Structures are given as structure tokens and as C-alpha cells.
């Protein structure tokens, strides 16, 4: 099992702090830094800025990119650009993203997103290998990194089984992650791809501030298909029922207990963190990707990253 780091891109923190998190992750020797995008930096631009801050051996994993927003050529060209400009190994993650990002922010339709994920995964993998797809071939060197598929539903899991080197899961408790690992293994012809699990993290730091930030991070997931069922199984059915009534986000946030964050995160003392990582591993997860909380008490997640280093 490896322990990797994803930049939190917390909307309540200065955007440039993500670069500090990336630099610290490199200094502590984490093997990979995941760089997605939310409402601030373009992921390819941020990765190009972060690359020089990292040791040469640190891999970059970019995305997940929404397949309804970025076409395969855009993704492959962006990944090849980052690899060539930074001299780092680059992998690419694809996913279907959320209605808010795809439909509201970008004005695109999510209709047929499961099919688009499968088609994009096939095309991006071929393009990164230097093959010609739809008349285009990379003018930059091929990118020999992994193709990662973000999955939850059965069709996304099947796409990961067909095309991915790794499947990534987000905000899931260990038992639910284990269920998806089993589904992936059943869908794969031969050995299944590796499985990574993103988990919000606050280790050995001021937990009061961290819990506040991490609780805000789950507000949008409580009524989402699939996630809501997981939270119900984990014992938070009352919070899910309240979320389904469409309350103001402020009121929903107030109803989220810290125990809910504990269920899907790596939070607490170093011993607590080691126990939770072991639970993911026992459920078949190969790689845990920590998303370090960043607060006034722990800027850039420095304390969490220092404590997480012991997990390596």
C-alpha cells in the first residue's frame, strides 16, 4: 500500500496555499501528488507550477477531469504538456463529475455520462500512448503514466475494469470501498486494477478547526445517489433524511456530526490514522490518498503531512 497526497483546493483558504501543500508533500517523500480542479486554478496550470517544487521522483496525478467538459484530445494534450514542461511522470484521472460542475458551471449536459466515460477512457489511453485517435496524435512525447477512472456506480466500475490502471474512490467508508473493490474484481478480465481511496485527513493537529472544514466538504454529498446510501449504512440516516428535504446549506452543515467525518476520513492521532489506513487496506484498497485539511491552525496541512509521513 502507498500513501499519496491530494491537494485540498479548499475554498475557504488562499488559492496559492495549494502550492505550499504540494511542496511539503514532496519534502516528506510522498510518492505522488494528485492535482484536481475546483473553482480556482486550471489543473494543468497548477501542475506545471507545482512540478518544479517536487522531487524528480514524485509522480503527478491530474484530475479527475469531467468527460462532459474536457474531450480526450484536450486531456491528452494537457497531460503531455505538463509532463514535458516539468519533467515529471504524469497520470490522468477521468470521471463524470457532478451536476453542479458540469451543468451549472459549464452549461454542459451530463446525459450519457457513463457512455462518455467509457469512450473517453479508451481514447485518452490511446492518445497518451502516442496512438492516433480521430485524426490527432500527440506532437509531444507519449505520456507513460497511469489512466485512472473515478468510479462509484456499476457502469463506471465496469469502465475502470476495462480500461484503467487504477480506480479511485472518493469519500467512502472502508466497508463501502471494499464492496466496490469486489465489484471491480468481478468485472475485470484477469487481475483487477489497483484501487485508490481519497480520504479527507487531519492528523495530529487542531481538530476543532479541521472538523469544521471537513464537515463543509461533505454537505453536497449527503443527498447524492450512492453516497446517501453509504451514509445511511454508516448510521447517519437522520442526517441524510434532513438533507433530502433541501435545507439551507448552513442548516445542513449544523446537523453534520463529527462522527460522520470520522466515518469517511483519516482523522485524529497518528495511531487513529494508522488504524484507519489499515481498515482501508483490509477492505482491499491498495493506495490511500490523503486530502489534508488546511486551517489557520495548520496552514497548508503542514502538521497533518508531517504526521502522515510516519504512515509511509
PDB file of N, CA and C in Angstrom, residues 116-200:
ATOM      1  N   UNK A 116     -19.959   8.211 -22.089  1.00  0.00           N
ATOM      2  CA  UNK A 116     -18.874   9.141 -22.397  1.00  0.00           C
ATOM      3  C   UNK A 116     -17.612   8.799 -21.607  1.00  0.00           C
ATOM      4  N   UNK A 117     -17.780   8.336 -20.373  1.00  0.00           N
ATOM      5  CA  UNK A 117     -16.621   7.955 -19.564  1.00  0.00           C
ATOM      6  C   UNK A 117     -15.889   6.789 -20.207  1.00  0.00           C
ATOM      7  N   UNK A 118     -16.639   5.797 -20.666  1.00  0.00           N
ATOM      8  CA  UNK A 118     -16.018   4.635 -21.295  1.00  0.00           C
ATOM      9  C   UNK A 118     -15.298   5.034 -22.581  1.00  0.00           C
ATOM     10  N   UNK A 119     -15.960   5.841 -23.417  1.00  0.00           N
ATOM     11  CA  UNK A 119     -15.355   6.260 -24.684  1.00  0.00           C
ATOM     12  C   UNK A 119     -14.129   7.136 -24.444  1.00  0.00           C
ATOM     13  N   UNK A 120     -14.209   8.032 -23.468  1.00  0.00           N
ATOM     14  CA  UNK A 120     -13.080   8.919 -23.187  1.00  0.00           C
ATOM     15  C   UNK A 120     -11.901   8.142 -22.617  1.00  0.00           C
ATOM     16  N   UNK A 121     -12.188   7.176 -21.737  1.00  0.00           N
ATOM     17  CA  UNK A 121     -11.105   6.380 -21.162  1.00  0.00           C
ATOM     18  C   UNK A 121     -10.346   5.644 -22.257  1.00  0.00           C
ATOM     19  N   UNK A 122     -11.081   5.061 -23.190  1.00  0.00           N
ATOM     20  CA  UNK A 122     -10.429   4.338 -24.285  1.00  0.00           C
ATOM     21  C   UNK A 122      -9.582   5.291 -25.135  1.00  0.00           C
ATOM     22  N   UNK A 123     -10.152   6.453 -25.473  1.00  0.00           N
ATOM     23  CA  UNK A 123      -9.458   7.391 -26.348  1.00  0.00           C
ATOM     24  C   UNK A 123      -8.254   8.032 -25.669  1.00  0.00           C
ATOM     25  N   UNK A 124      -8.416   8.444 -24.410  1.00  0.00           N
ATOM     26  CA  UNK A 124      -7.307   9.082 -23.705  1.00  0.00           C
ATOM     27  C   UNK A 124      -6.148   8.105 -23.528  1.00  0.00           C
ATOM     28  N   UNK A 125      -6.447   6.864 -23.202  1.00  0.00           N
ATOM     29  CA  UNK A 125      -5.384   5.870 -23.018  1.00  0.00           C
ATOM     30  C   UNK A 125      -4.600   5.692 -24.318  1.00  0.00           C
ATOM     31  N   UNK A 126      -5.308   5.659 -25.442  1.00  0.00           N
ATOM     32  CA  UNK A 126      -4.631   5.500 -26.733  1.00  0.00           C
ATOM     33  C   UNK A 126      -3.800   6.739 -27.069  1.00  0.00           C
ATOM     34  N   UNK A 127      -4.345   7.916 -26.832  1.00  0.00           N
ATOM     35  CA  UNK A 127      -3.620   9.147 -27.141  1.00  0.00           C
ATOM     36  C   UNK A 127      -2.351   9.274 -26.296  1.00  0.00           C
ATOM     37  N   UNK A 128      -2.449   8.968 -25.001  1.00  0.00           N
ATOM     38  CA  UNK A 128      -1.280   9.078 -24.132  1.00  0.00           C
ATOM     39  C   UNK A 128      -0.186   8.096 -24.545  1.00  0.00           C
ATOM     40  N   UNK A 129      -0.570   7.002 -25.176  1.00  0.00           N
ATOM     41  CA  UNK A 129       0.401   6.019 -25.658  1.00  0.00           C
ATOM     42  C   UNK A 129       1.008   6.419 -26.997  1.00  0.00           C
ATOM     43  N   UNK A 130       0.574   7.562 -27.543  1.00  0.00           N
ATOM     44  CA  UNK A 130       1.113   8.033 -28.810  1.00  0.00           C
ATOM     45  C   UNK A 130       0.353   7.576 -30.037  1.00  0.00           C
ATOM     46  N   UNK A 131      -0.805   6.951 -29.837  1.00  0.00           N
ATOM     47  CA  UNK A 131      -1.596   6.485 -30.964  1.00  0.00           C
ATOM     48  C   UNK A 131      -2.423   7.626 -31.553  1.00  0.00           C
ATOM     49  N   UNK A 132      -2.845   7.455 -32.794  1.00  0.00           N
ATOM     50  CA  UNK A 132      -3.691   8.441 -33.458  1.00  0.00           C
ATOM     51  C   UNK A 132      -5.155   8.129 -33.156  1.00  0.00           C
ATOM     52  N   UNK A 133      -5.892   9.133 -32.707  1.00  0.00           N
ATOM     53  CA  UNK A 133      -7.315   8.990 -32.411  1.00  0.00           C
ATOM     54  C   UNK A 133      -8.053  10.147 -33.060  1.00  0.00           C
ATOM     55  N   UNK A 134      -9.048   9.840 -33.891  1.00  0.00           N
ATOM     56  CA  UNK A 134      -9.852  10.866 -34.579  1.00  0.00           C
ATOM     57  C   UNK A 134      -8.967  11.848 -35.347  1.00  0.00           C
ATOM     58  N   UNK A 135      -7.896  11.332 -35.918  1.00  0.00           N
ATOM     59  CA  UNK A 135      -7.020  12.150 -36.734  1.00  0.00           C
ATOM     60  C   UNK A 135      -5.947  12.904 -35.980  1.00  0.00           C
ATOM     61  N   UNK A 136      -5.931  12.808 -34.642  1.00  0.00           N
ATOM     62  CA  UNK A 136      -4.931  13.552 -33.858  1.00  0.00           C
ATOM     63  C   UNK A 136      -3.975  12.590 -33.177  1.00  0.00           C
ATOM     64  N   UNK A 137      -2.692  12.977 -33.168  1.00  0.00           N
ATOM     65  CA  UNK A 137      -1.668  12.259 -32.424  1.00  0.00           C
ATOM     66  C   UNK A 137      -0.830  13.287 -31.681  1.00  0.00           C
ATOM     67  N   UNK A 138      -0.401  12.965 -30.470  1.00  0.00           N
ATOM     68  CA  UNK A 138       0.413  13.895 -29.691  1.00  0.00           C
ATOM     69  C   UNK A 138       1.644  14.332 -30.472  1.00  0.00           C
ATOM     70  N   UNK A 139       1.905  15.635 -30.490  1.00  0.00           N
ATOM     71  CA  UNK A 139       3.153  16.143 -31.059  1.00  0.00           C
ATOM     72  C   UNK A 139       4.260  16.123 -30.014  1.00  0.00           C
ATOM     73  N   UNK A 140       3.893  16.082 -28.764  1.00  0.00           N
ATOM     74  CA  UNK A 140       4.838  15.931 -27.673  1.00  0.00           C
ATOM     75  C   UNK A 140       5.054  14.445 -27.403  1.00  0.00           C
ATOM     76  N   UNK A 141       6.078  14.078 -26.626  1.00  0.00           N
ATOM     77  CA  UNK A 141       6.322  12.662 -26.352  1.00  0.00           C
ATOM     78  C   UNK A 141       5.125  12.010 -25.661  1.00  0.00           C
ATOM     79  N   UNK A 142       4.915  10.722 -25.906  1.00  0.00           N
ATOM     80  CA  UNK A 142       3.852   9.998 -25.200  1.00  0.00           C
ATOM     81  C   UNK A 142       4.030  10.093 -23.687  1.00  0.00           C
ATOM     82  N   UNK A 143       2.938   9.886 -22.974  1.00  0.00           N
ATOM     83  CA  UNK A 143       2.931  10.022 -21.515  1.00  0.00           C
ATOM     84  C   UNK A 143       2.726   8.630 -20.923  1.00  0.00           C
ATOM     85  N   UNK A 144       3.775   8.024 -20.376  1.00  0.00           N
ATOM     86  CA  UNK A 144       3.673   6.631 -19.925  1.00  0.00           C
ATOM     87  C   UNK A 144       3.140   6.472 -18.506  1.00  0.00           C
ATOM     88  N   UNK A 145       2.218   7.348 -18.107  1.00  0.00           N
ATOM     89  CA  UNK A 145       1.646   7.232 -16.772  1.00  0.00           C
ATOM     90  C   UNK A 145       0.393   6.379 -16.771  1.00  0.00           C
ATOM     91  N   UNK A 146      -0.262   6.357 -15.623  1.00  0.00           N
ATOM     92  CA  UNK A 146      -1.470   5.552 -15.468  1.00  0.00           C
ATOM     93  C   UNK A 146      -2.703   6.289 -15.995  1.00  0.00           C
ATOM     94  N   UNK A 147      -3.680   5.512 -16.406  1.00  0.00           N
ATOM     95  CA  UNK A 147      -5.024   6.040 -16.615  1.00  0.00           C
ATOM     96  C   UNK A 147      -5.852   5.617 -15.406  1.00  0.00           C
ATOM     97  N   UNK A 148      -6.455   6.598 -14.747  1.00  0.00           N
ATOM     98  CA  UNK A 148      -7.233   6.368 -13.532  1.00  0.00           C
ATOM     99  C   UNK A 148      -8.684   6.722 -13.821  1.00  0.00           C
ATOM    100  N   UNK A 149      -9.597   5.898 -13.362  1.00  0.00           N
ATOM    101  CA  UNK A 149     -11.028   6.167 -13.533  1.00  0.00           C
ATOM    102  C   UNK A 149     -11.667   6.317 -12.161  1.00  0.00           C
ATOM    103  N   UNK A 150     -12.349   7.451 -11.969  1.00  0.00           N
ATOM    104  CA  UNK A 150     -13.111   7.675 -10.736  1.00  0.00           C
ATOM    105  C   UNK A 150     -14.443   6.955 -10.876  1.00  0.00           C
ATOM    106  N   UNK A 151     -14.748   6.098  -9.933  1.00  0.00           N
ATOM    107  CA  UNK A 151     -15.925   5.237 -10.095  1.00  0.00           C
ATOM    108  C   UNK A 151     -16.716   5.134  -8.805  1.00  0.00           C
ATOM    109  N   UNK A 152     -18.014   4.907  -8.975  1.00  0.00           N
ATOM    110  CA  UNK A 152     -18.920   4.594  -7.879  1.00  0.00           C
ATOM    111  C   UNK A 152     -20.016   3.673  -8.402  1.00  0.00           C
ATOM    112  N   UNK A 153     -20.723   4.115  -9.434  1.00  0.00           N
ATOM    113  CA  UNK A 153     -21.801   3.314  -9.996  1.00  0.00           C
ATOM    114  C   UNK A 153     -21.280   2.128 -10.794  1.00  0.00           C
ATOM    115  N   UNK A 154     -22.166   1.166 -11.098  1.00  0.00           N
ATOM    116  CA  UNK A 154     -21.730  -0.071 -11.755  1.00  0.00           C
ATOM    117  C   UNK A 154     -21.118   0.134 -13.130  1.00  0.00           C
ATOM    118  N   UNK A 155     -21.636   1.098 -13.913  1.00  0.00           N
ATOM    119  CA  UNK A 155     -21.081   1.292 -15.256  1.00  0.00           C
ATOM    120  C   UNK A 155     -19.690   1.917 -15.190  1.00  0.00           C
ATOM    121  N   UNK A 156     -19.479   2.809 -14.231  1.00  0.00           N
ATOM    122  CA  UNK A 156     -18.151   3.396 -14.065  1.00  0.00           C
ATOM    123  C   UNK A 156     -17.153   2.345 -13.595  1.00  0.00           C
ATOM    124  N   UNK A 157     -17.594   1.461 -12.703  1.00  0.00           N
ATOM    125  CA  UNK A 157     -16.722   0.378 -12.252  1.00  0.00           C
ATOM    126  C   UNK A 157     -16.363  -0.523 -13.434  1.00  0.00           C
ATOM    127  N   UNK A 158     -17.327  -0.803 -14.305  1.00  0.00           N
ATOM    128  CA  UNK A 158     -17.052  -1.635 -15.478  1.00  0.00           C
ATOM    129  C   UNK A 158     -16.062  -0.948 -16.411  1.00  0.00           C
ATOM    130  N   UNK A 159     -16.186   0.366 -16.553  1.00  0.00           N
ATOM    131  CA  UNK A 159     -15.223   1.111 -17.368  1.00  0.00           C
ATOM    132  C   UNK A 159     -13.835   1.016 -16.772  1.00  0.00           C
ATOM    133  N   UNK A 160     -13.733   1.154 -15.452  1.00  0.00           N
ATOM    134  CA  UNK A 160     -12.431   1.020 -14.797  1.00  0.00           C
ATOM    135  C   UNK A 160     -11.844  -0.363 -15.034  1.00  0.00           C
ATOM    136  N   UNK A 161     -12.688  -1.386 -14.968  1.00  0.00           N
ATOM    137  CA  UNK A 161     -12.207  -2.753 -15.182  1.00  0.00           C
ATOM    138  C   UNK A 161     -11.671  -2.940 -16.600  1.00  0.00           C
ATOM    139  N   UNK A 162     -12.299  -2.272 -17.575  1.00  0.00           N
ATOM    140  CA  UNK A 162     -11.892  -2.430 -18.968  1.00  0.00           C
ATOM    141  C   UNK A 162     -10.631  -1.640 -19.312  1.00  0.00           C
ATOM    142  N   UNK A 163     -10.523  -0.416 -18.791  1.00  0.00           N
ATOM    143  CA  UNK A 163      -9.512   0.490 -19.329  1.00  0.00           C
ATOM    144  C   UNK A 163      -8.486   1.012 -18.327  1.00  0.00           C
ATOM    145  N   UNK A 164      -8.785   0.980 -17.038  1.00  0.00           N
ATOM    146  CA  UNK A 164      -7.965   1.719 -16.079  1.00  0.00           C
ATOM    147  C   UNK A 164      -6.785   0.916 -15.553  1.00  0.00           C
ATOM    148  N   UNK A 165      -5.731   1.653 -15.199  1.00  0.00           N
ATOM    149  CA  UNK A 165      -4.641   1.088 -14.423  1.00  0.00           C
ATOM    150  C   UNK A 165      -4.958   1.165 -12.931  1.00  0.00           C
ATOM    151  N   UNK A 166      -5.777   2.177 -12.567  1.00  0.00           N
ATOM    152  CA  UNK A 166      -6.247   2.324 -11.188  1.00  0.00           C
ATOM    153  C   UNK A 166      -7.671   2.845 -11.216  1.00  0.00           C
ATOM    154  N   UNK A 167      -8.438   2.458 -10.221  1.00  0.00           N
ATOM    155  CA  UNK A 167      -9.751   3.037  -9.970  1.00  0.00           C
ATOM    156  C   UNK A 167      -9.630   3.863  -8.697  1.00  0.00           C
ATOM    157  N   UNK A 168     -10.234   5.058  -8.681  1.00  0.00           N
ATOM    158  CA  UNK A 168     -10.172   5.891  -7.485  1.00  0.00           C
ATOM    159  C   UNK A 168     -11.574   6.086  -6.932  1.00  0.00           C
ATOM    160  N   UNK A 169     -11.674   6.006  -5.606  1.00  0.00           N
ATOM    161  CA  UNK A 169     -12.934   6.179  -4.882  1.00  0.00           C
ATOM    162  C   UNK A 169     -12.820   7.447  -4.049  1.00  0.00           C
ATOM    163  N   UNK A 170     -13.947   8.070  -3.758  1.00  0.00           N
ATOM    164  CA  UNK A 170     -13.934   9.340  -3.036  1.00  0.00           C
ATOM    165  C   UNK A 170     -14.937   9.326  -1.895  1.00  0.00           C
ATOM    166  N   UNK A 171     -14.503   9.743  -0.707  1.00  0.00           N
ATOM    167  CA  UNK A 171     -15.385   9.946   0.439  1.00  0.00           C
ATOM    168  C   UNK A 171     -16.223   8.711   0.778  1.00  0.00           C
ATOM    169  N   UNK A 172     -15.562   7.578   0.898  1.00  0.00           N
ATOM    170  CA  UNK A 172     -16.277   6.345   1.236  1.00  0.00           C
ATOM    171  C   UNK A 172     -15.683   5.726   2.493  1.00  0.00           C
ATOM    172  N   UNK A 173     -16.541   5.132   3.308  1.00  0.00           N
ATOM    173  CA  UNK A 173     -16.025   4.403   4.459  1.00  0.00           C
ATOM    174  C   UNK A 173     -15.389   3.096   3.979  1.00  0.00           C
ATOM    175  N   UNK A 174     -14.528   2.490   4.785  1.00  0.00           N
ATOM    176  CA  UNK A 174     -13.831   1.277   4.343  1.00  0.00           C
ATOM    177  C   UNK A 174     -14.748   0.141   3.867  1.00  0.00           C
ATOM    178  N   UNK A 175     -15.874  -0.164   4.555  1.00  0.00           N
ATOM    179  CA  UNK A 175     -16.723  -1.254   4.054  1.00  0.00           C
ATOM    180  C   UNK A 175     -17.286  -0.981   2.657  1.00  0.00           C
ATOM    181  N   UNK A 176     -17.711   0.260   2.385  1.00  0.00           N
ATOM    182  CA  UNK A 176     -18.228   0.574   1.049  1.00  0.00           C
ATOM    183  C   UNK A 176     -17.117   0.488   0.019  1.00  0.00           C
ATOM    184  N   UNK A 177     -15.931   0.954   0.381  1.00  0.00           N
ATOM    185  CA  UNK A 177     -14.790   0.808  -0.524  1.00  0.00           C
ATOM    186  C   UNK A 177     -14.548  -0.664  -0.832  1.00  0.00           C
ATOM    187  N   UNK A 178     -14.666  -1.512   0.190  1.00  0.00           N
ATOM    188  CA  UNK A 178     -14.476  -2.936  -0.019  1.00  0.00           C
ATOM    189  C   UNK A 178     -15.492  -3.531  -0.979  1.00  0.00           C
ATOM    190  N   UNK A 179     -16.737  -3.070  -0.889  1.00  0.00           N
ATOM    191  CA  UNK A 179     -17.769  -3.538  -1.827  1.00  0.00           C
ATOM    192  C   UNK A 179     -17.386  -3.202  -3.268  1.00  0.00           C
ATOM    193  N   UNK A 180     -16.874  -1.992  -3.485  1.00  0.00           N
ATOM    194  CA  UNK A 180     -16.519  -1.573  -4.833  1.00  0.00           C
ATOM    195  C   UNK A 180     -15.275  -2.291  -5.339  1.00  0.00           C
ATOM    196  N   UNK A 181     -14.355  -2.586  -4.441  1.00  0.00           N
ATOM    197  CA  UNK A 181     -13.190  -3.388  -4.829  1.00  0.00           C
ATOM    198  C   UNK A 181     -13.653  -4.763  -5.320  1.00  0.00           C
ATOM    199  N   UNK A 182     -14.597  -5.344  -4.613  1.00  0.00           N
ATOM    200  CA  UNK A 182     -15.110  -6.655  -5.016  1.00  0.00           C
ATOM    201  C   UNK A 182     -15.823  -6.583  -6.364  1.00  0.00           C
ATOM    202  N   UNK A 183     -16.593  -5.525  -6.584  1.00  0.00           N
ATOM    203  CA  UNK A 183     -17.274  -5.360  -7.877  1.00  0.00           C
ATOM    204  C   UNK A 183     -16.262  -5.203  -9.004  1.00  0.00           C
ATOM    205  N   UNK A 184     -15.200  -4.450  -8.737  1.00  0.00           N
ATOM    206  CA  UNK A 184     -14.163  -4.272  -9.755  1.00  0.00           C
ATOM    207  C   UNK A 184     -13.513  -5.604 -10.093  1.00  0.00           C
ATOM    208  N   UNK A 185     -13.190  -6.378  -9.082  1.00  0.00           N
ATOM    209  CA  UNK A 185     -12.563  -7.679  -9.316  1.00  0.00           C
ATOM    210  C   UNK A 185     -13.467  -8.594 -10.128  1.00  0.00           C
ATOM    211  N   UNK A 186     -14.780  -8.539  -9.847  1.00  0.00           N
ATOM    212  CA  UNK A 186     -15.728  -9.381 -10.580  1.00  0.00           C
ATOM    213  C   UNK A 186     -15.857  -8.948 -12.034  1.00  0.00           C
ATOM    214  N   UNK A 187     -15.694  -7.644 -12.292  1.00  0.00           N
ATOM    215  CA  UNK A 187     -15.864  -7.122 -13.653  1.00  0.00           C
ATOM    216  C   UNK A 187     -14.605  -7.257 -14.498  1.00  0.00           C
ATOM    217  N   UNK A 188     -13.458  -7.466 -13.866  1.00  0.00           N
ATOM    218  CA  UNK A 188     -12.190  -7.471 -14.592  1.00  0.00           C
ATOM    219  C   UNK A 188     -11.922  -8.817 -15.247  1.00  0.00           C
ATOM    220  N   UNK A 189     -11.355  -8.768 -16.440  1.00  0.00           N
ATOM    221  CA  UNK A 189     -10.847  -9.966 -17.088  1.00  0.00           C
ATOM    222  C   UNK A 189      -9.392 -10.115 -16.660  1.00  0.00           C
ATOM    223  N   UNK A 190      -9.143 -10.999 -15.731  1.00  0.00           N
ATOM    224  CA  UNK A 190      -7.795 -11.128 -15.192  1.00  0.00           C
ATOM    225  C   UNK A 190      -7.633 -10.287 -13.938  1.00  0.00           C
ATOM    226  N   UNK A 191      -6.399  -9.977 -13.559  1.00  0.00           N
ATOM    227  CA  UNK A 191      -6.164  -9.207 -12.338  1.00  0.00           C
ATOM    228  C   UNK A 191      -6.850  -7.841 -12.408  1.00  0.00           C
ATOM    229  N   UNK A 192      -7.462  -7.441 -11.314  1.00  0.00           N
ATOM    230  CA  UNK A 192      -8.154  -6.144 -11.305  1.00  0.00           C
ATOM    231  C   UNK A 192      -7.142  -5.005 -11.246  1.00  0.00           C
ATOM    232  N   UNK A 193      -7.525  -3.809 -11.696  1.00  0.00           N
ATOM    233  CA  UNK A 193      -6.668  -2.635 -11.493  1.00  0.00           C
ATOM    234  C   UNK A 193      -6.491  -2.341 -10.001  1.00  0.00           C
ATOM    235  N   UNK A 194      -5.445  -1.602  -9.673  1.00  0.00           N
ATOM    236  CA  UNK A 194      -5.275  -1.130  -8.305  1.00  0.00           C
ATOM    237  C   UNK A 194      -6.423  -0.197  -7.946  1.00  0.00           C
ATOM    238  N   UNK A 195      -6.661  -0.055  -6.659  1.00  0.00           N
ATOM    239  CA  UNK A 195      -7.730   0.826  -6.170  1.00  0.00           C
ATOM    240  C   UNK A 195      -7.133   1.837  -5.194  1.00  0.00           C
ATOM    241  N   UNK A 196      -7.430   3.104  -5.446  1.00  0.00           N
ATOM    242  CA  UNK A 196      -7.027   4.182  -4.542  1.00  0.00           C
ATOM    243  C   UNK A 196      -8.285   4.771  -3.921  1.00  0.00           C
ATOM    244  N   UNK A 197      -8.165   5.222  -2.687  1.00  0.00           N
ATOM    245  CA  UNK A 197      -9.290   5.850  -1.996  1.00  0.00           C
ATOM    246  C   UNK A 197      -8.860   7.210  -1.474  1.00  0.00           C
ATOM    247  N   UNK A 198      -9.576   8.254  -1.905  1.00  0.00           N
ATOM    248  CA  UNK A 198      -9.356   9.584  -1.342  1.00  0.00           C
ATOM    249  C   UNK A 198     -10.023   9.663   0.026  1.00  0.00           C
ATOM    250  N   UNK A 199      -9.335  10.269   0.972  1.00  0.00           N
ATOM    251  CA  UNK A 199      -9.897  10.432   2.310  1.00  0.00           C
ATOM    252  C   UNK A 199      -9.456  11.773   2.879  1.00  0.00           C
ATOM    253  N   UNK A 200     -10.409  12.626   3.310  1.00  0.00           N
ATOM    254  CA  UNK A 200     -10.017  13.869   3.977  1.00  0.00           C
ATOM    255  C   UNK A 200      -9.246  13.534   5.239  1.00  0.00           C
TER     256      UNK A 200
END
